[in-house]
Amino acid sequence: MFIFLSKFLLLFVYPVGLACVLMLAGLLFWKRKKLAKAFILTALMVLFLGGNRLCANLLARSLEWRYPQLSDKVTNAELIVVLGGGTEPLNNPRPTTEINAAGDRVIYAAKLHQQFPDAKILLSGGDIDFLDQSSSTPAQDMEKILLLMGIPQDSLILQDQSQNTYEDALYSCEMIKEAGYEQVVLVTSAMHMPRSVKLFEKQGCQVIPAPTDFTITDITWQKTVHPNFEEFVINLVPSYTNLSLMTKSIKEYLGMFIYQLKGWL
């Protein structure tokens, strides 16, 4: 029930859901003109700020740039942990298991395995029953893709019981401690890394962050804070891309807040 409520209720906190609630309130109080106008203007302001590139990039950068790319000074790794969320299962009419916008996690894991060929890869991710209609789990889907990329079967370890990031850390750390791994590299999206690192550390597992799937690059940020006239105008206009990025960032901050309240961080 907690997982369902955490997915459902938060929809009304994100910019689009919140704007819809405010507009609905404006309609319900339509006869009270001043109150209705306040609700509608607030809804428009939420969409403007949420869809504004500067606001979206600023919030995303505050998460993504907390951990730099994996240092060349890291010369050894016993285990590479990859968190699920970057794949789509083999459901008709897909011809094969696919990667999505976070699929860089899987690609980067394969690259790291080339760098550390003796390391095992722990694939973490299970199904959420009310969200997924598939006979396979994210961990199994990542396994299929890595096998296609030439990673040996005996290098892969599956953890396919977790339904959220807390359980990723909980179940993965149990396996890490049982096997006695010490040099553990953690792979997930840069935006997702701050919450993930804290969760693993809370479970008693020290990990080396290896973020990937960066949205805000150096060039992106420079064009955001030092735009030319055309870029400045485009940056101001709300767009789906900016709303999506803002929503993902808010999701991470809310996730950290809720996990903190539950004592998971």
Short mmCIF file of C-alpha atoms in Angstrom, two decimals:
data_model
loop_
_atom_site.label_atom_id
_atom_site.label_comp_id
_atom_site.label_asym_id
_atom_site.label_seq_id
_atom_site.Cartn_x
_atom_site.Cartn_y
_atom_site.Cartn_z
CA MET A 1 0.00 0.00 0.00
CA PHE A 2 2.88 2.40 0.77
CA ILE A 3 4.36 1.90 -2.70
CA PHE A 4 0.97 2.54 -4.34
CA LEU A 5 0.28 5.68 -2.29
CA SER A 6 3.81 6.99 -2.88
CA LYS A 7 3.28 6.65 -6.62
CA PHE A 8 -0.31 7.94 -6.71
CA LEU A 9 -0.40 10.85 -4.27
CA LEU A 10 2.82 12.39 -5.54
CA LEU A 11 1.25 12.78 -8.99
CA PHE A 12 -0.66 15.74 -7.56
CA VAL A 13 2.51 17.40 -6.27
CA TYR A 14 4.35 17.42 -9.59
CA PRO A 15 3.78 20.51 -11.80
CA VAL A 16 1.19 19.06 -14.19
CA GLY A 17 -0.85 17.34 -11.47
CA LEU A 18 -0.66 20.35 -9.16
CA ALA A 19 -1.73 22.69 -11.96
CA CYS A 20 -4.71 20.45 -12.71
CA VAL A 21 -5.76 20.46 -9.05
CA LEU A 22 -5.49 24.25 -8.92
CA MET A 23 -7.49 24.70 -12.12
CA LEU A 24 -10.16 22.31 -10.84
CA ALA A 25 -10.32 24.36 -7.63
CA GLY A 26 -10.72 27.47 -9.77
CA LEU A 27 -13.72 25.89 -11.51
CA LEU A 28 -15.25 24.72 -8.23
CA PHE A 29 -15.00 28.23 -6.78
CA TRP A 30 -15.92 29.95 -10.03
CA LYS A 31 -18.64 32.05 -8.39
CA ARG A 32 -16.06 33.50 -6.01
CA LYS A 33 -14.24 35.42 -8.71
CA LYS A 34 -11.19 36.55 -6.75
CA LEU A 35 -10.52 33.11 -5.29
CA ALA A 36 -11.08 31.39 -8.64
CA LYS A 37 -8.74 33.85 -10.35
CA ALA A 38 -6.07 33.20 -7.68
CA PHE A 39 -6.27 29.44 -8.25
CA ILE A 40 -6.03 29.75 -12.03
CA LEU A 41 -3.17 32.28 -11.92
CA THR A 42 -1.29 30.04 -9.48
CA ALA A 43 -1.81 27.07 -11.82
CA LEU A 44 -0.39 29.06 -14.73
CA MET A 45 2.57 30.14 -12.60
CA VAL A 46 3.25 26.50 -11.64
CA LEU A 47 3.26 25.50 -15.31
CA PHE A 48 5.45 28.47 -16.25
CA LEU A 49 8.05 27.80 -13.55
CA GLY A 50 7.89 24.03 -13.99
CA GLY A 51 8.26 24.27 -17.74
CA ASN A 52 10.94 26.98 -17.69
CA ARG A 53 14.34 25.66 -18.81
CA LEU A 54 16.33 27.69 -16.31
CA CYS A 55 14.32 26.43 -13.35
CA ALA A 56 14.29 22.84 -14.60
CA ASN A 57 18.02 22.77 -15.36
CA LEU A 58 18.91 24.48 -12.08
CA LEU A 59 17.05 21.88 -10.02
CA ALA A 60 18.38 18.96 -12.07
CA ARG A 61 21.96 20.24 -11.81
CA SER A 62 21.67 20.47 -8.02
CA LEU A 63 21.23 16.68 -8.00
CA GLU A 64 23.28 15.51 -10.96
CA TRP A 65 26.50 17.36 -10.12
CA ARG A 66 26.83 16.13 -6.54
CA TYR A 67 28.95 13.18 -7.66
CA PRO A 68 31.50 13.54 -10.48
CA GLN A 69 32.16 10.89 -13.07
CA LEU A 70 34.10 7.84 -11.90
CA SER A 71 37.70 8.83 -11.29
CA ASP A 72 40.58 7.25 -13.21
CA LYS A 73 42.13 6.73 -9.78
CA VAL A 74 39.70 3.86 -9.21
CA THR A 75 41.81 0.97 -10.47
CA ASN A 76 39.93 -1.97 -9.03
CA ALA A 77 36.34 -3.11 -8.62
CA GLU A 78 35.04 -6.41 -7.34
CA LEU A 79 31.37 -5.71 -8.00
CA ILE A 80 29.37 -3.36 -10.23
CA VAL A 81 25.83 -2.76 -8.95
CA VAL A 82 23.36 -1.53 -11.57
CA LEU A 83 19.98 -0.21 -10.45
CA GLY A 84 16.99 -0.99 -12.65
CA GLY A 85 14.82 1.52 -14.43
CA GLY A 86 16.62 1.68 -17.77
CA THR A 87 14.84 -1.09 -19.64
CA GLU A 88 11.49 -1.99 -21.18
CA PRO A 89 10.36 -5.63 -21.19
CA LEU A 90 9.68 -7.76 -24.23
CA ASN A 91 5.97 -7.06 -24.66
CA ASN A 92 4.20 -7.20 -28.01
CA PRO A 93 4.84 -5.53 -30.46
CA ARG A 94 8.43 -4.95 -29.27
CA PRO A 95 10.79 -7.27 -31.16
CA THR A 96 13.15 -7.53 -28.18
CA THR A 97 13.87 -6.18 -24.72
CA GLU A 98 14.57 -2.47 -25.08
CA ILE A 99 16.29 0.34 -23.22
CA ASN A 100 14.59 3.61 -22.35
CA ALA A 101 15.81 7.12 -21.49
CA ALA A 102 17.74 5.75 -18.49
CA GLY A 103 19.27 2.94 -20.55
CA ASP A 104 22.70 4.54 -20.16
CA ARG A 105 22.87 2.63 -16.88
CA VAL A 106 23.12 -0.67 -18.74
CA ILE A 107 25.49 0.67 -21.41
CA TYR A 108 27.78 2.19 -18.80
CA ALA A 109 27.80 -1.05 -16.82
CA ALA A 110 29.06 -2.85 -19.93
CA LYS A 111 31.77 -0.22 -20.39
CA LEU A 112 32.85 -0.57 -16.76
CA HIS A 113 33.03 -4.33 -17.17
CA GLN A 114 35.53 -3.77 -19.96
CA GLN A 115 37.53 -1.61 -17.54
CA PHE A 116 37.19 -4.15 -14.71
CA PRO A 117 36.85 -7.52 -16.48
CA ASP A 118 37.15 -9.55 -13.28
CA ALA A 119 34.27 -7.72 -11.58
CA LYS A 120 30.84 -9.27 -11.23
CA ILE A 121 27.75 -7.24 -12.19
CA LEU A 122 24.83 -7.25 -9.76
CA LEU A 123 21.59 -6.31 -11.55
CA SER A 124 18.99 -4.95 -9.15
CA GLY A 125 15.31 -4.48 -9.94
CA GLY A 126 12.00 -6.28 -9.44
CA ASP A 127 8.48 -5.70 -10.69
CA ILE A 128 5.79 -3.53 -9.14
CA ASP A 129 2.64 -5.57 -9.67
CA PHE A 130 0.22 -2.70 -10.34
CA LEU A 131 2.60 -0.96 -12.76
CA ASP A 132 4.19 -3.79 -14.73
CA GLN A 133 2.53 -6.21 -17.10
CA SER A 134 5.45 -8.46 -17.88
CA SER A 135 6.73 -11.95 -17.19
CA SER A 136 10.25 -10.59 -16.68
CA THR A 137 11.79 -8.25 -14.11
CA PRO A 138 14.04 -5.24 -14.77
CA ALA A 139 17.00 -7.29 -13.50
CA GLN A 140 16.22 -10.03 -16.03
CA ASP A 141 15.76 -7.46 -18.79
CA MET A 142 19.15 -5.90 -18.02
CA GLU A 143 20.65 -9.38 -18.09
CA LYS A 144 19.29 -10.01 -21.60
CA ILE A 145 20.74 -6.75 -22.92
CA LEU A 146 24.14 -7.29 -21.32
CA LEU A 147 24.31 -10.80 -22.74
CA LEU A 148 23.61 -9.33 -26.19
CA MET A 149 26.50 -6.94 -25.57
CA GLY A 150 28.85 -9.84 -24.94
CA ILE A 151 29.02 -9.84 -21.13
CA PRO A 152 29.57 -13.44 -19.92
CA GLN A 153 26.67 -15.11 -18.13
CA ASP A 154 28.87 -16.06 -15.18
CA SER A 155 29.69 -12.38 -14.59
CA LEU A 156 26.03 -11.54 -13.89
CA ILE A 157 24.20 -11.75 -10.56
CA LEU A 158 20.47 -11.03 -10.37
CA GLN A 159 18.59 -9.38 -7.53
CA ASP A 160 14.99 -9.18 -8.76
CA GLN A 161 12.96 -8.81 -5.56
CA SER A 162 13.15 -5.04 -4.97
CA GLN A 163 10.26 -2.72 -5.79
CA ASN A 164 11.85 0.63 -4.98
CA THR A 165 15.27 2.17 -4.37
CA TYR A 166 15.16 1.41 -0.65
CA GLU A 167 14.71 -2.28 -1.40
CA ASP A 168 17.42 -2.09 -4.08
CA ALA A 169 19.83 -1.10 -1.32
CA LEU A 170 18.38 -3.49 1.25
CA TYR A 171 18.52 -6.68 -0.85
CA SER A 172 21.67 -5.79 -2.76
CA CYS A 173 23.57 -5.04 0.45
CA GLU A 174 22.52 -8.37 1.89
CA MET A 175 24.12 -10.09 -1.11
CA ILE A 176 27.19 -7.82 -0.97
CA LYS A 177 27.82 -8.57 2.70
CA GLU A 178 27.20 -12.29 2.28
CA ALA A 179 29.73 -12.50 -0.56
CA GLY A 180 32.21 -10.20 1.17
CA TYR A 181 32.61 -7.69 -1.66
CA GLU A 182 34.52 -4.56 -0.65
CA GLN A 183 35.26 -2.58 -3.82
CA VAL A 184 31.70 -1.92 -4.98
CA VAL A 185 30.89 0.48 -7.83
CA LEU A 186 27.31 1.77 -7.97
CA VAL A 187 25.80 2.64 -11.35
CA THR A 188 22.60 4.62 -11.71
CA SER A 189 21.39 7.87 -13.27
CA ALA A 190 23.21 10.96 -12.01
CA MET A 191 19.96 12.47 -10.73
CA HIS A 192 19.19 9.27 -8.81
CA MET A 193 22.68 8.87 -7.35
CA PRO A 194 22.40 11.08 -4.20
CA ARG A 195 19.45 9.12 -2.81
CA SER A 196 20.96 5.78 -3.87
CA VAL A 197 24.35 6.36 -2.23
CA LYS A 198 22.73 7.38 1.06
CA LEU A 199 20.51 4.31 1.03
CA PHE A 200 23.42 1.94 0.47
CA GLU A 201 25.46 3.64 3.18
CA LYS A 202 22.51 3.37 5.57
CA GLN A 203 22.54 -0.39 4.96
CA GLY A 204 26.24 -0.50 5.83
CA CYS A 205 27.59 -0.73 2.27
CA GLN A 206 30.25 1.71 1.15
CA VAL A 207 29.95 2.25 -2.60
CA ILE A 208 31.93 4.12 -5.24
CA PRO A 209 29.46 6.30 -7.20
CA ALA A 210 29.62 5.90 -10.97
CA PRO A 211 26.86 8.22 -12.23
CA THR A 212 25.66 8.17 -15.81
CA ASP A 213 22.64 9.43 -17.78
CA PHE A 214 23.53 13.09 -17.18
CA THR A 215 20.96 15.60 -18.40
CA ILE A 216 22.93 18.74 -17.55
CA THR A 217 26.32 18.86 -19.25
CA ASP A 218 28.83 21.72 -19.14
CA ILE A 219 27.60 22.98 -22.51
CA THR A 220 23.95 22.69 -21.49
CA TRP A 221 24.59 24.69 -18.33
CA GLN A 222 26.54 27.42 -20.12
CA LYS A 223 23.73 27.83 -22.63
CA THR A 224 21.28 28.00 -19.75
CA VAL A 225 23.02 30.72 -17.75
CA HIS A 226 24.65 32.57 -20.67
CA PRO A 227 22.14 32.26 -23.51
CA ASN A 228 22.04 34.29 -26.67
CA PHE A 229 18.79 36.12 -27.46
CA GLU A 230 17.17 33.18 -29.27
CA GLU A 231 18.11 30.74 -26.51
CA PHE A 232 16.85 33.16 -23.85
CA VAL A 233 13.42 33.38 -25.48
CA ILE A 234 13.18 29.60 -25.95
CA ASN A 235 14.31 29.00 -22.36
CA LEU A 236 11.39 31.05 -21.06
CA VAL A 237 8.68 29.17 -22.94
CA PRO A 238 7.32 26.16 -21.01
CA SER A 239 7.81 22.82 -22.75
CA TYR A 240 7.14 19.15 -22.14
CA THR A 241 10.88 18.43 -21.91
CA ASN A 242 11.39 20.97 -19.14
CA LEU A 243 8.27 19.85 -17.29
CA SER A 244 9.51 16.25 -17.45
CA LEU A 245 12.95 17.20 -16.14
CA MET A 246 11.46 19.31 -13.34
CA THR A 247 9.14 16.44 -12.37
CA LYS A 248 12.03 13.97 -12.17
CA SER A 249 14.02 16.36 -9.98
CA ILE A 250 11.09 17.01 -7.65
CA LYS A 251 10.53 13.26 -7.45
CA GLU A 252 14.08 12.75 -6.21
CA TYR A 253 13.87 15.48 -3.59
CA LEU A 254 10.49 14.23 -2.37
CA GLY A 255 11.86 10.69 -2.33
CA MET A 256 14.75 11.76 -0.10
CA PHE A 257 12.34 13.65 2.17
CA ILE A 258 9.93 10.73 2.54
CA TYR A 259 12.74 8.20 2.98
CA GLN A 260 14.21 10.45 5.68
CA LEU A 261 10.87 10.50 7.51
CA LYS A 262 10.71 6.71 7.37
CA GLY A 263 14.25 6.41 8.73
CA TRP A 264 15.62 4.83 5.56
CA LEU A 265 18.31 7.50 5.05
#
